[in-house]
Tab-separated table of C-alpha atoms in Angstrom:
chain	number	residue	atom	x	y	z
A	10	MET	CA	0.000	0.000	0.000
A	11	THR	CA	1.353	3.415	-0.942
A	12	ASP	CA	1.403	6.278	1.543
A	13	ARG	CA	-1.129	8.087	-0.659
A	14	ASN	CA	-3.669	5.296	-0.158
A	15	ARG	CA	-3.072	4.712	3.548
A	16	LEU	CA	-5.815	6.039	5.811
A	17	THR	CA	-4.473	8.077	8.738
A	18	ASN	CA	-5.882	10.052	11.628
A	19	ALA	CA	-5.636	13.850	11.779
A	20	ALA	CA	-2.101	13.599	13.170
A	21	GLY	CA	-0.968	11.462	10.228
A	22	ALA	CA	-0.750	8.144	12.061
A	23	PRO	CA	-2.019	5.162	10.022
A	24	VAL	CA	-5.398	3.658	10.955
A	25	ALA	CA	-5.513	-0.129	11.352
A	26	ASP	CA	-9.299	-0.603	11.357
A	27	ASN	CA	-11.843	1.903	10.067
A	28	GLN	CA	-14.795	-0.502	10.120
A	29	ASN	CA	-15.248	-1.478	13.757
A	30	SER	CA	-15.346	0.441	17.018
A	31	LYS	CA	-13.326	-0.896	19.942
A	32	THR	CA	-15.662	-2.721	22.292
A	33	ALA	CA	-15.525	-4.864	25.405
A	34	GLY	CA	-16.211	-8.153	23.640
A	35	PRO	CA	-18.301	-8.733	20.497
A	36	ARG	CA	-21.503	-7.421	22.117
A	37	GLY	CA	-20.038	-5.170	24.778
A	38	PRO	CA	-20.186	-1.373	24.997
A	39	VAL	CA	-17.867	0.946	23.090
A	40	LEU	CA	-14.695	1.918	24.960
A	41	MET	CA	-13.731	5.525	25.594
A	42	GLU	CA	-10.138	4.663	24.699
A	43	ASP	CA	-11.186	4.407	21.045
A	44	TYR	CA	-9.754	7.792	20.161
A	45	HIS	CA	-10.153	7.191	16.425
A	46	LEU	CA	-13.930	6.985	16.942
A	47	LEU	CA	-13.976	10.064	19.197
A	48	GLU	CA	-11.894	12.070	16.735
A	49	ARG	CA	-14.238	11.191	13.875
A	50	MET	CA	-17.354	12.064	15.866
A	51	ALA	CA	-15.941	15.322	17.212
A	52	HIS	CA	-14.776	16.449	13.760
A	53	PHE	CA	-18.074	15.455	12.144
A	54	ASN	CA	-20.081	17.502	14.654
A	55	ARG	CA	-18.169	20.620	13.563
A	56	GLU	CA	-18.529	20.292	9.797
A	57	ARG	CA	-21.508	22.617	9.393
A	58	ILE	CA	-22.136	26.168	10.568
A	59	PRO	CA	-24.643	26.940	11.953
A	60	GLU	CA	-27.419	24.439	11.151
A	61	ARG	CA	-27.571	20.877	12.424
A	62	VAL	CA	-25.383	18.460	10.487
A	63	VAL	CA	-28.342	16.085	10.258
A	64	HIS	CA	-32.033	16.703	10.998
A	65	ALA	CA	-31.579	20.350	9.972
A	66	LYS	CA	-35.145	20.851	8.675
A	67	GLY	CA	-37.754	20.330	11.359
A	68	ALA	CA	-41.022	21.281	13.032
A	69	GLY	CA	-41.999	21.069	16.675
A	70	ALA	CA	-44.824	21.372	19.171
A	71	TYR	CA	-45.603	21.074	22.856
A	72	GLY	CA	-47.921	18.550	24.423
A	73	THR	CA	-48.534	16.018	27.149
A	74	PHE	CA	-47.654	12.406	27.872
A	75	ARG	CA	-50.228	10.590	30.022
A	76	VAL	CA	-49.658	7.160	31.578
A	77	THR	CA	-52.430	4.685	30.716
A	78	ALA	CA	-50.981	1.415	32.043
A	79	ASP	CA	-48.876	0.312	35.008
A	80	ILE	CA	-45.297	-0.695	34.064
A	81	THR	CA	-43.720	-0.111	37.480
A	82	ASP	CA	-42.732	-3.801	37.590
A	83	TYR	CA	-40.227	-2.916	34.853
A	84	SER	CA	-39.163	0.671	35.574
A	85	ARG	CA	-38.887	2.849	38.665
A	86	ALA	CA	-38.896	6.007	36.491
A	87	SER	CA	-41.125	8.654	38.048
A	88	VAL	CA	-42.621	9.505	34.648
A	89	PHE	CA	-44.366	6.079	34.738
A	90	SER	CA	-45.135	6.006	38.481
A	91	THR	CA	-48.930	6.361	38.420
A	92	VAL	CA	-51.648	5.599	35.899
A	93	GLY	CA	-53.072	8.951	34.833
A	94	LYS	CA	-49.897	10.914	35.577
A	95	GLU	CA	-49.198	13.639	33.008
A	96	THR	CA	-45.790	14.954	31.929
A	97	PRO	CA	-45.261	17.954	29.626
A	98	VAL	CA	-43.314	17.244	26.438
A	99	PHE	CA	-41.785	18.981	23.442
A	100	VAL	CA	-41.570	17.009	20.192
A	101	ARG	CA	-39.472	17.810	17.129
A	102	PHE	CA	-39.981	16.114	13.769
A	103	SER	CA	-37.399	16.394	11.013
A	104	THR	CA	-35.932	15.060	7.822
A	105	VAL	CA	-32.467	13.517	8.134
A	106	ALA	CA	-30.408	14.409	5.068
A	107	GLY	CA	-31.951	17.641	3.800
A	108	GLU	CA	-30.649	21.084	4.665
A	109	LYS	CA	-32.703	23.676	6.540
A	110	GLY	CA	-34.376	25.025	3.405
A	111	SER	CA	-35.085	21.670	1.781
A	112	ALA	CA	-38.538	20.365	0.915
A	113	ASP	CA	-40.489	18.324	3.451
A	114	SER	CA	-41.971	15.813	1.012
A	115	VAL	CA	-38.799	14.016	-0.043
A	116	ARG	CA	-37.909	10.375	0.511
A	117	ASP	CA	-35.871	10.375	3.707
A	118	PRO	CA	-36.099	8.928	7.219
A	119	ARG	CA	-37.868	11.247	9.638
A	120	GLY	CA	-36.580	12.189	13.044
A	121	PHE	CA	-39.052	11.789	15.917
A	122	ALA	CA	-37.561	13.291	19.096
A	123	VAL	CA	-39.492	13.659	22.362
A	124	LYS	CA	-38.319	15.707	25.346
A	125	PHE	CA	-40.152	14.671	28.532
A	126	TYR	CA	-39.940	17.385	31.207
A	127	THR	CA	-40.185	14.893	34.089
A	128	ASP	CA	-40.107	15.665	37.808
A	129	GLU	CA	-36.698	13.957	37.966
A	130	GLY	CA	-35.161	15.940	35.106
A	131	ASN	CA	-35.392	15.813	31.325
A	132	TRP	CA	-35.666	12.496	29.501
A	133	ASP	CA	-35.052	12.664	25.752
A	134	LEU	CA	-36.239	9.843	23.498
A	135	VAL	CA	-34.438	10.662	20.258
A	136	GLY	CA	-35.612	8.331	17.497
A	137	ASN	CA	-36.864	8.053	13.927
A	138	ASN	CA	-39.992	6.941	12.096
A	139	THR	CA	-38.330	3.574	11.391
A	140	PRO	CA	-37.409	0.901	13.966
A	141	VAL	CA	-33.972	0.228	12.420
A	142	PHE	CA	-31.090	2.155	10.862
A	143	PHE	CA	-28.577	1.756	8.009
A	144	ILE	CA	-25.531	0.919	10.133
A	145	ARG	CA	-24.745	-0.747	13.442
A	146	ASP	CA	-21.258	0.614	14.166
A	147	PRO	CA	-20.822	4.349	14.889
A	148	LEU	CA	-17.442	4.426	13.173
A	149	LYS	CA	-19.351	4.324	9.864
A	150	PHE	CA	-21.875	7.059	10.687
A	151	GLN	CA	-19.893	9.921	9.194
A	152	ASP	CA	-19.272	7.939	6.000
A	153	PHE	CA	-22.940	7.032	5.749
A	154	ILE	CA	-24.133	10.618	6.162
A	155	HIS	CA	-21.532	11.906	3.688
A	156	SER	CA	-22.871	9.415	1.130
A	157	GLN	CA	-26.399	10.778	1.633
A	158	LYS	CA	-25.446	14.446	1.486
A	159	ARG	CA	-23.890	16.296	-1.462
A	160	HIS	CA	-21.171	15.260	-3.877
A	161	PRO	CA	-17.923	17.057	-3.005
A	162	ARG	CA	-17.398	18.065	-6.653
A	163	THR	CA	-20.893	18.897	-7.904
A	164	GLY	CA	-22.575	20.038	-4.681
A	165	MET	CA	-25.604	17.907	-5.602
A	166	ARG	CA	-27.292	14.876	-4.050
A	167	ASP	CA	-25.971	11.810	-5.819
A	168	ASN	CA	-27.653	8.387	-6.095
A	169	THR	CA	-24.340	6.781	-7.018
A	170	MET	CA	-22.793	7.824	-3.701
A	171	GLN	CA	-25.739	6.362	-1.814
A	172	TRP	CA	-25.837	3.002	-3.592
A	173	ASP	CA	-22.065	2.717	-3.619
A	174	PHE	CA	-22.072	2.910	0.180
A	175	TRP	CA	-25.153	0.696	0.610
A	176	SER	CA	-23.854	-1.984	-1.752
A	177	LEU	CA	-20.597	-2.128	0.231
A	178	SER	CA	-22.472	-2.147	3.569
A	179	PRO	CA	-24.939	-5.065	3.535
A	180	GLU	CA	-26.153	-4.229	7.037
A	181	SER	CA	-27.988	-1.278	5.431
A	182	LEU	CA	-30.425	-3.503	3.496
A	183	HIS	CA	-33.158	-3.708	6.133
A	184	GLN	CA	-33.400	0.089	6.387
A	185	VAL	CA	-33.107	0.483	2.589
A	186	VAL	CA	-36.280	-1.604	2.209
A	187	TRP	CA	-38.006	0.637	4.776
A	188	LEU	CA	-36.768	3.807	3.052
A	189	LEU	CA	-37.729	2.819	-0.494
A	190	GLY	CA	-41.056	1.408	0.670
A	191	ASP	CA	-44.208	3.411	1.335
A	192	ARG	CA	-43.172	4.586	4.802
A	193	GLY	CA	-40.093	6.294	3.422
A	194	LEU	CA	-42.417	9.132	2.353
A	195	PRO	CA	-45.058	9.855	5.036
A	196	ALA	CA	-48.062	12.004	4.150
A	197	SER	CA	-47.544	14.108	7.293
A	198	PHE	CA	-45.764	14.054	10.617
A	199	ARG	CA	-49.148	13.255	12.169
A	200	ASN	CA	-49.521	10.118	10.034
A	201	MET	CA	-46.304	8.341	10.941
A	202	ASN	CA	-45.043	6.259	13.836
A	203	GLY	CA	-42.025	6.997	15.981
A	204	TYR	CA	-39.511	4.540	17.363
A	205	GLY	CA	-36.738	4.781	19.932
A	206	SER	CA	-34.976	2.411	17.476
A	207	HIS	CA	-32.140	1.638	19.901
A	208	THR	CA	-32.385	-0.838	22.724
A	209	PHE	CA	-32.554	0.949	26.073
A	210	SER	CA	-32.777	-0.422	29.588
A	211	PHE	CA	-35.323	-0.219	32.391
A	212	TRP	CA	-34.700	-1.062	36.003
A	213	ASN	CA	-37.220	-1.322	38.811
A	214	GLU	CA	-37.179	-0.622	42.538
A	215	ARG	CA	-35.759	-4.110	43.135
A	216	GLY	CA	-32.750	-3.367	40.933
A	217	GLU	CA	-33.882	-5.788	38.207
A	218	ARG	CA	-32.868	-4.786	34.685
A	219	PHE	CA	-34.882	-5.232	31.498
A	220	TRP	CA	-34.025	-4.375	27.914
A	221	VAL	CA	-36.617	-2.211	26.188
A	222	LYS	CA	-37.601	-0.840	22.775
A	223	PHE	CA	-40.026	2.094	22.397
A	224	HIS	CA	-42.818	2.294	19.810
A	225	ILE	CA	-44.963	5.430	19.345
A	226	LYS	CA	-47.938	4.511	17.152
A	227	THR	CA	-49.977	7.196	15.394
A	228	ARG	CA	-53.706	7.310	16.136
A	229	GLN	CA	-54.314	9.258	12.946
A	230	GLY	CA	-53.490	6.168	10.882
A	231	ILE	CA	-50.467	5.541	8.672
A	232	ARG	CA	-50.689	7.542	5.455
A	233	CYS	CA	-47.956	7.849	2.836
A	234	LEU	CA	-47.264	9.697	-0.398
A	235	THR	CA	-46.247	8.241	-3.720
A	236	GLU	CA	-43.047	9.427	-5.370
A	237	ALA	CA	-45.081	11.539	-7.821
A	238	GLN	CA	-47.195	13.104	-5.064
A	239	GLY	CA	-44.094	13.959	-3.068
A	240	ALA	CA	-42.438	15.606	-6.057
A	241	THR	CA	-45.542	17.684	-6.822
A	242	ILE	CA	-45.901	18.851	-3.228
A	243	ALA	CA	-42.185	19.675	-3.007
A	244	GLY	CA	-42.588	22.058	-5.930
A	245	GLU	CA	-45.819	23.626	-4.745
A	246	THR	CA	-45.518	23.649	-0.927
A	247	PRO	CA	-41.950	22.883	0.242
A	248	ASP	CA	-42.932	23.288	3.914
A	249	TYR	CA	-45.948	21.005	3.555
A	250	HIS	CA	-45.379	18.823	6.635
A	251	THR	CA	-44.437	21.804	8.809
A	252	GLN	CA	-47.554	23.634	7.660
A	253	ASP	CA	-49.786	20.595	8.224
A	254	LEU	CA	-48.660	20.095	11.817
A	255	PHE	CA	-48.945	23.782	12.713
A	256	ALA	CA	-52.396	24.151	11.138
A	257	ALA	CA	-53.810	21.041	12.778
A	258	ILE	CA	-52.783	22.177	16.250
A	259	GLU	CA	-53.982	25.749	15.643
A	260	ASP	CA	-57.373	24.321	14.580
A	261	GLY	CA	-57.626	22.201	17.726
A	262	ASP	CA	-57.141	18.919	15.845
A	263	TYR	CA	-54.540	17.671	18.299
A	264	PRO	CA	-52.544	14.692	16.992
A	265	LYS	CA	-52.130	11.714	19.288
A	266	TRP	CA	-49.933	8.639	19.505
A	267	THR	CA	-50.048	5.555	21.717
A	268	VAL	CA	-46.732	4.723	23.395
A	269	TYR	CA	-45.757	1.065	23.705
A	270	VAL	CA	-42.693	-0.833	24.857
A	271	GLN	CA	-41.235	-4.234	24.112
A	272	ILE	CA	-39.667	-5.765	27.210
A	273	MET	CA	-36.856	-8.356	27.211
A	274	PRO	CA	-35.606	-9.826	30.510
A	275	GLU	CA	-31.929	-9.105	30.918
A	276	ALA	CA	-30.903	-12.764	30.774
A	277	ASP	CA	-32.658	-13.327	27.415
A	278	ALA	CA	-30.064	-11.207	25.634
A	279	GLU	CA	-27.438	-13.893	26.171
A	280	SER	CA	-29.264	-16.494	24.076
A	281	TYR	CA	-31.647	-14.589	21.778
A	282	HIS	CA	-31.175	-15.563	18.120
A	283	VAL	CA	-30.324	-11.999	17.035
A	284	ASN	CA	-28.101	-9.526	18.812
A	285	PRO	CA	-30.691	-7.459	20.737
A	286	PHE	CA	-28.339	-4.464	20.684
A	287	ASP	CA	-28.022	-4.373	16.870
A	288	LEU	CA	-29.670	-1.224	15.467
A	289	THR	CA	-30.253	-2.930	12.096
A	290	LYS	CA	-32.539	-5.542	13.700
A	291	VAL	CA	-36.050	-5.611	15.162
A	292	TRP	CA	-37.419	-7.856	17.893
A	293	PRO	CA	-40.322	-9.866	16.428
A	294	HIS	CA	-43.549	-9.044	18.253
A	295	ALA	CA	-44.320	-12.747	18.540
A	296	ASP	CA	-41.343	-13.034	20.892
A	297	TYR	CA	-41.726	-9.716	22.697
A	298	PRO	CA	-45.240	-8.270	22.252
A	299	LEU	CA	-46.089	-4.596	22.520
A	300	ILE	CA	-47.101	-3.435	25.996
A	301	GLU	CA	-49.090	-0.201	26.188
A	302	VAL	CA	-47.608	2.548	28.355
A	303	GLY	CA	-49.370	5.808	27.623
A	304	GLU	CA	-50.711	8.460	25.291
A	305	LEU	CA	-48.805	11.307	23.665
A	306	GLU	CA	-50.755	14.379	22.544
A	307	LEU	CA	-49.497	17.567	20.885
A	308	ASN	CA	-51.662	20.565	21.686
A	309	ARG	CA	-49.630	23.809	21.574
A	310	ASN	CA	-47.553	25.407	18.854
A	311	PRO	CA	-44.340	27.299	19.696
A	312	ASP	CA	-44.512	31.077	19.834
A	313	ASN	CA	-41.127	31.540	18.164
A	314	TYR	CA	-39.645	29.027	15.730
A	315	PHE	CA	-36.011	29.973	16.277
A	316	ALA	CA	-36.151	30.119	20.055
A	317	GLU	CA	-38.080	26.893	20.520
A	318	VAL	CA	-37.651	24.636	17.472
A	319	GLU	CA	-34.298	25.682	16.060
A	320	GLN	CA	-32.654	25.882	19.478
A	321	ALA	CA	-34.224	22.695	20.826
A	322	ALA	CA	-31.434	20.310	21.811
A	323	PHE	CA	-32.228	16.621	22.206
A	324	GLU	CA	-29.681	14.117	23.443
A	325	PRO	CA	-29.986	10.385	24.179
A	326	SER	CA	-27.773	10.947	27.232
A	327	ASN	CA	-30.681	12.768	28.928
A	328	LEU	CA	-31.835	9.771	30.964
A	329	VAL	CA	-33.623	9.630	34.305
A	330	PRO	CA	-33.497	7.061	37.145
A	331	GLY	CA	-35.203	3.898	35.926
A	332	ILE	CA	-34.278	4.420	32.248
A	333	GLY	CA	-30.777	3.699	30.977
A	334	ALA	CA	-28.658	2.907	27.957
A	335	SER	CA	-27.562	-0.481	26.587
A	336	PRO	CA	-24.480	-1.926	24.862
A	337	ASP	CA	-25.926	-0.828	21.480
A	338	ARG	CA	-22.794	0.547	19.765
A	339	MET	CA	-24.668	3.301	17.953
A	340	LEU	CA	-26.415	4.429	21.132
A	341	GLN	CA	-23.147	4.415	23.070
A	342	ALA	CA	-21.648	6.848	20.550
A	343	ARG	CA	-24.756	9.043	20.453
A	344	LEU	CA	-24.567	9.495	24.230
A	345	MET	CA	-21.455	11.590	23.624
A	346	SER	CA	-21.983	12.922	20.135
A	347	TYR	CA	-25.315	14.732	20.500
A	348	ALA	CA	-24.335	16.778	23.542
A	349	ASP	CA	-21.020	17.594	21.867
A	350	ALA	CA	-22.865	18.841	18.769
A	351	HIS	CA	-25.082	21.084	20.914
A	352	ARG	CA	-22.089	22.618	22.695
A	353	TYR	CA	-20.624	23.486	19.318
A	354	ARG	CA	-23.831	24.693	17.657
A	355	LEU	CA	-25.567	26.462	20.558
A	356	GLY	CA	-22.787	26.995	23.085
A	357	VAL	CA	-21.724	25.216	26.235
A	358	ASN	CA	-24.732	26.583	28.172
A	359	TYR	CA	-27.363	25.287	25.725
A	360	ALA	CA	-29.249	23.589	28.598
A	361	HIS	CA	-30.175	27.078	29.904
A	362	ILE	CA	-32.184	27.896	26.760
A	363	PRO	CA	-35.842	27.805	27.887
A	364	VAL	CA	-36.966	24.992	25.560
A	365	ASN	CA	-34.131	22.816	26.883
A	366	ARG	CA	-34.364	23.794	30.536
A	367	PRO	CA	-35.746	21.125	32.881
A	368	ARG	CA	-38.921	21.913	34.807
A	369	VAL	CA	-37.082	21.024	38.015
A	370	GLU	CA	-34.201	23.137	39.294
A	371	ALA	CA	-30.783	21.913	38.183
A	372	HIS	CA	-27.940	21.779	40.722
A	373	THR	CA	-24.604	21.294	38.987
A	374	TYR	CA	-20.999	22.426	39.260
A	375	HIS	CA	-20.942	23.692	35.665
A	376	ARG	CA	-19.744	27.279	35.596
A	377	ASP	CA	-18.891	30.066	33.170
A	378	GLY	CA	-18.694	29.666	29.378
A	379	TYR	CA	-20.320	31.545	26.510
A	380	MET	CA	-23.835	32.914	26.994
A	381	ARG	CA	-24.058	32.349	30.738
A	382	THR	CA	-27.072	34.575	31.364
A	383	ASP	CA	-28.166	33.512	34.848
A	384	GLY	CA	-26.457	34.191	38.176
A	385	ASN	CA	-23.814	31.492	37.527
A	386	TYR	CA	-24.621	30.062	41.009
A	387	GLY	CA	-23.341	33.236	42.664
A	388	ALA	CA	-20.885	32.646	45.504
A	389	ALA	CA	-21.661	28.924	45.832
A	390	PRO	CA	-18.641	26.586	45.658
A	391	ASN	CA	-17.658	25.376	42.191
A	392	TYR	CA	-16.029	22.133	43.343
A	393	GLU	CA	-17.115	18.903	45.001
A	394	PRO	CA	-16.773	17.598	47.663
A	395	ASN	CA	-17.032	20.788	49.686
A	396	SER	CA	-17.911	21.857	53.231
A	397	PHE	CA	-20.348	24.629	52.292
A	398	GLY	CA	-23.618	22.891	51.534
A	399	GLY	CA	-23.089	22.231	47.839
A	400	PRO	CA	-25.174	19.569	46.055
A	401	GLN	CA	-24.176	15.957	46.700
A	402	GLU	CA	-24.743	12.661	44.912
A	403	ASP	CA	-27.755	10.484	45.744
A	404	PRO	CA	-26.774	6.782	45.767
A	405	SER	CA	-30.433	5.731	45.880
A	406	VAL	CA	-30.853	6.455	42.152
A	407	ALA	CA	-27.799	4.445	41.049
A	408	GLU	CA	-28.271	2.174	38.051
A	409	PRO	CA	-27.705	-1.556	38.668
A	410	PRO	CA	-24.321	-2.817	37.435
A	411	LEU	CA	-24.228	-3.877	33.789
A	412	ARG	CA	-22.722	-7.316	33.297
A	413	ILE	CA	-20.179	-7.256	30.462
A	414	SER	CA	-17.322	-9.474	29.370
A	415	GLY	CA	-14.768	-9.661	26.599
A	416	ASP	CA	-11.351	-8.521	25.564
A	417	ALA	CA	-10.910	-4.992	24.236
A	418	GLY	CA	-10.486	-5.069	20.479
A	419	ARG	CA	-12.003	-4.088	17.133
A	420	TYR	CA	-14.505	-6.847	16.387
A	421	ASP	CA	-15.888	-7.256	12.862
A	422	HIS	CA	-19.559	-6.356	13.238
A	423	ARG	CA	-20.399	-8.159	9.974
A	424	GLU	CA	-18.851	-11.503	10.891
A	425	GLY	CA	-21.557	-14.107	11.465
A	426	ASN	CA	-24.296	-11.495	11.162
A	427	ASP	CA	-27.457	-12.147	9.139
A	428	ASP	CA	-28.214	-8.893	7.343
A	429	TYR	CA	-30.821	-10.355	5.003
A	430	THR	CA	-33.550	-12.328	6.801
A	431	GLN	CA	-35.369	-9.388	8.384
A	432	ALA	CA	-35.158	-7.325	5.191
A	433	GLY	CA	-36.744	-10.218	3.305
A	434	GLU	CA	-39.408	-10.668	5.960
A	435	LEU	CA	-40.291	-6.989	5.706
A	436	TYR	CA	-40.734	-7.326	1.935
A	437	ARG	CA	-42.908	-10.426	2.315
A	438	LEU	CA	-45.144	-8.613	4.838
A	439	MET	CA	-46.029	-6.006	2.209
A	440	SER	CA	-49.203	-6.148	0.146
A	441	ALA	CA	-48.949	-6.663	-3.607
A	442	ASP	CA	-49.400	-2.926	-4.221
A	443	GLU	CA	-46.757	-2.033	-1.639
A	444	LYS	CA	-44.326	-4.461	-3.271
A	445	ASP	CA	-44.999	-2.892	-6.670
A	446	ARG	CA	-44.251	0.595	-5.346
A	447	LEU	CA	-41.123	-0.604	-3.531
A	448	VAL	CA	-39.731	-2.215	-6.702
A	449	SER	CA	-40.608	0.866	-8.745
A	450	ASN	CA	-38.919	3.166	-6.220
A	451	ILE	CA	-35.774	1.031	-6.076
A	452	VAL	CA	-35.502	0.718	-9.858
A	453	GLY	CA	-36.020	4.455	-10.299
A	454	HIS	CA	-33.444	5.295	-7.621
A	455	ILE	CA	-30.696	2.817	-8.522
A	456	GLY	CA	-31.339	2.944	-12.253
A	457	VAL	CA	-29.171	6.045	-12.718
A	458	VAL	CA	-26.060	4.632	-11.029
A	459	PRO	CA	-23.216	2.761	-12.780
A	460	VAL	CA	-24.129	-0.798	-13.726
A	461	GLU	CA	-21.260	-2.273	-11.687
A	462	ILE	CA	-22.871	-0.866	-8.521
A	463	GLN	CA	-26.263	-2.240	-9.604
A	464	ARG	CA	-24.658	-5.650	-10.068
A	465	ARG	CA	-22.992	-5.425	-6.649
A	466	GLN	CA	-26.260	-4.544	-4.917
A	467	LEU	CA	-28.459	-7.127	-6.643
A	468	PRO	CA	-27.075	-10.166	-4.748
A	469	HIS	CA	-27.926	-8.416	-1.469
A	470	PHE	CA	-31.563	-8.193	-2.584
A	471	HIS	CA	-31.403	-11.824	-3.749
A	472	ARG	CA	-30.211	-13.018	-0.338
A	473	ALA	CA	-33.145	-11.169	1.237
A	474	ASP	CA	-35.760	-12.422	-1.236
A	475	PRO	CA	-35.172	-13.962	-4.704
A	476	GLU	CA	-38.439	-12.589	-6.059
A	477	LEU	CA	-37.509	-9.039	-5.032
A	478	ALA	CA	-34.138	-9.384	-6.761
A	479	ARG	CA	-35.711	-10.812	-9.916
A	480	ARG	CA	-38.222	-7.958	-10.191
A	481	ILE	CA	-35.538	-5.316	-9.632
A	482	ALA	CA	-33.262	-6.980	-12.189
A	483	GLU	CA	-36.057	-7.007	-14.754
A	484	GLY	CA	-36.610	-3.300	-14.162
A	485	LEU	CA	-32.904	-2.653	-14.680
A	486	GLY	CA	-32.607	-4.916	-17.719
A	487	LEU	CA	-30.201	-7.289	-15.958
A	488	ASP	CA	-30.088	-11.100	-15.861
A	489	VAL	CA	-30.509	-11.843	-12.167
A	490	ASP	CA	-29.204	-15.419	-12.475
A	491	ALA	CA	-26.017	-14.290	-14.191
A	492	VAL	CA	-25.448	-11.513	-11.633
A	493	VAL	CA	-26.044	-13.731	-8.617
A	494	ALA	CA	-23.916	-16.516	-10.048
């Protein structure tokens, strides 16, 4: 390998593995010593000024979460403590790849972020309208997003970049089928589901841990746009989804969602047939059925878009006692990356912005920094421990220990992983009309890329479902048997 082709870090040192984060064992959490990962995340968060790198275009509203079922056997979180309890929320919807001025009605995953202003601090559930994602290792996130953004030479979105990355990253296939299917283009924010996507953890008063996935199901019904409808709306009303949400709430037609969880006992993770911490996988409902938790309603529009929607800062690291993280590699990286992005974009004191401020008083030792507009804790001590009545830790809210094992190393996240079965199952769940639209969308999207990339991608579709591959090949004018062989 020549020096010109050798990947290095910013200091010029060669990189041995750019595919896998360093973890404690094959399923263990990401290690902070993985400086290559931290460098990539920190640099990526600073690539755009001043809009968000991803999820730049969005709309938001205030509302209420109300508990409708008792799940205290699983979580001690105060937000779930009593049936009927209400917690104020702020929700932001967004597109992922588009810039701030882009059209709403384009094919793209949608962000679905909920900030719960609980009586034990803010809890942020930062998800999407799909239960899975394109990648499972955070080291590839920057590369993935770059492939979905704009070509460095032309400044335009480029299908070849997208399919080149997807065809070289088979773990993306499950999400690709979601994206190119009907739900990749929702009719409105009100007519789509939300998902926490990651695996999180619950623990109860007895210190028992459970793994959990969140599902937020629309009560307005799932409605989607066709490719042609989306293109027409983009030309006529670029802010269509933003306008729809605002108008509905102004008219008193408050959108609602039912919140569910899937619960997995901690011990099940050791033997379950898929890695329960893999963001490219779902847990079949037959194994872990949906359990109703509560109702989410949006009923008040912001008074100022910039102050409340643009400056809203969501972060998966905003967790409260009874709700925790998991060894999900992508989630582990997001715990650091989102807060880091906010400090860069909004300043180190972004949590003092009203939309981000908890409804309970915060007691920290954070001091100074740009835009410190409160009393900066006055003469109170700025160190801990101290002898002057400063805030102290509360051991009663400690999370139970997480059992992990394994040697630190960069483990190949693709080795022994089935990236095709669930994508094929998703296709086979679709109606005949949905399958037709999926095939048409895929053929139209991949049809403009070089044939060698089409031929590289086709076997991935074939491994998921031979019929899907055959229909795509026919649309592209390729011989599926020759390609697969």
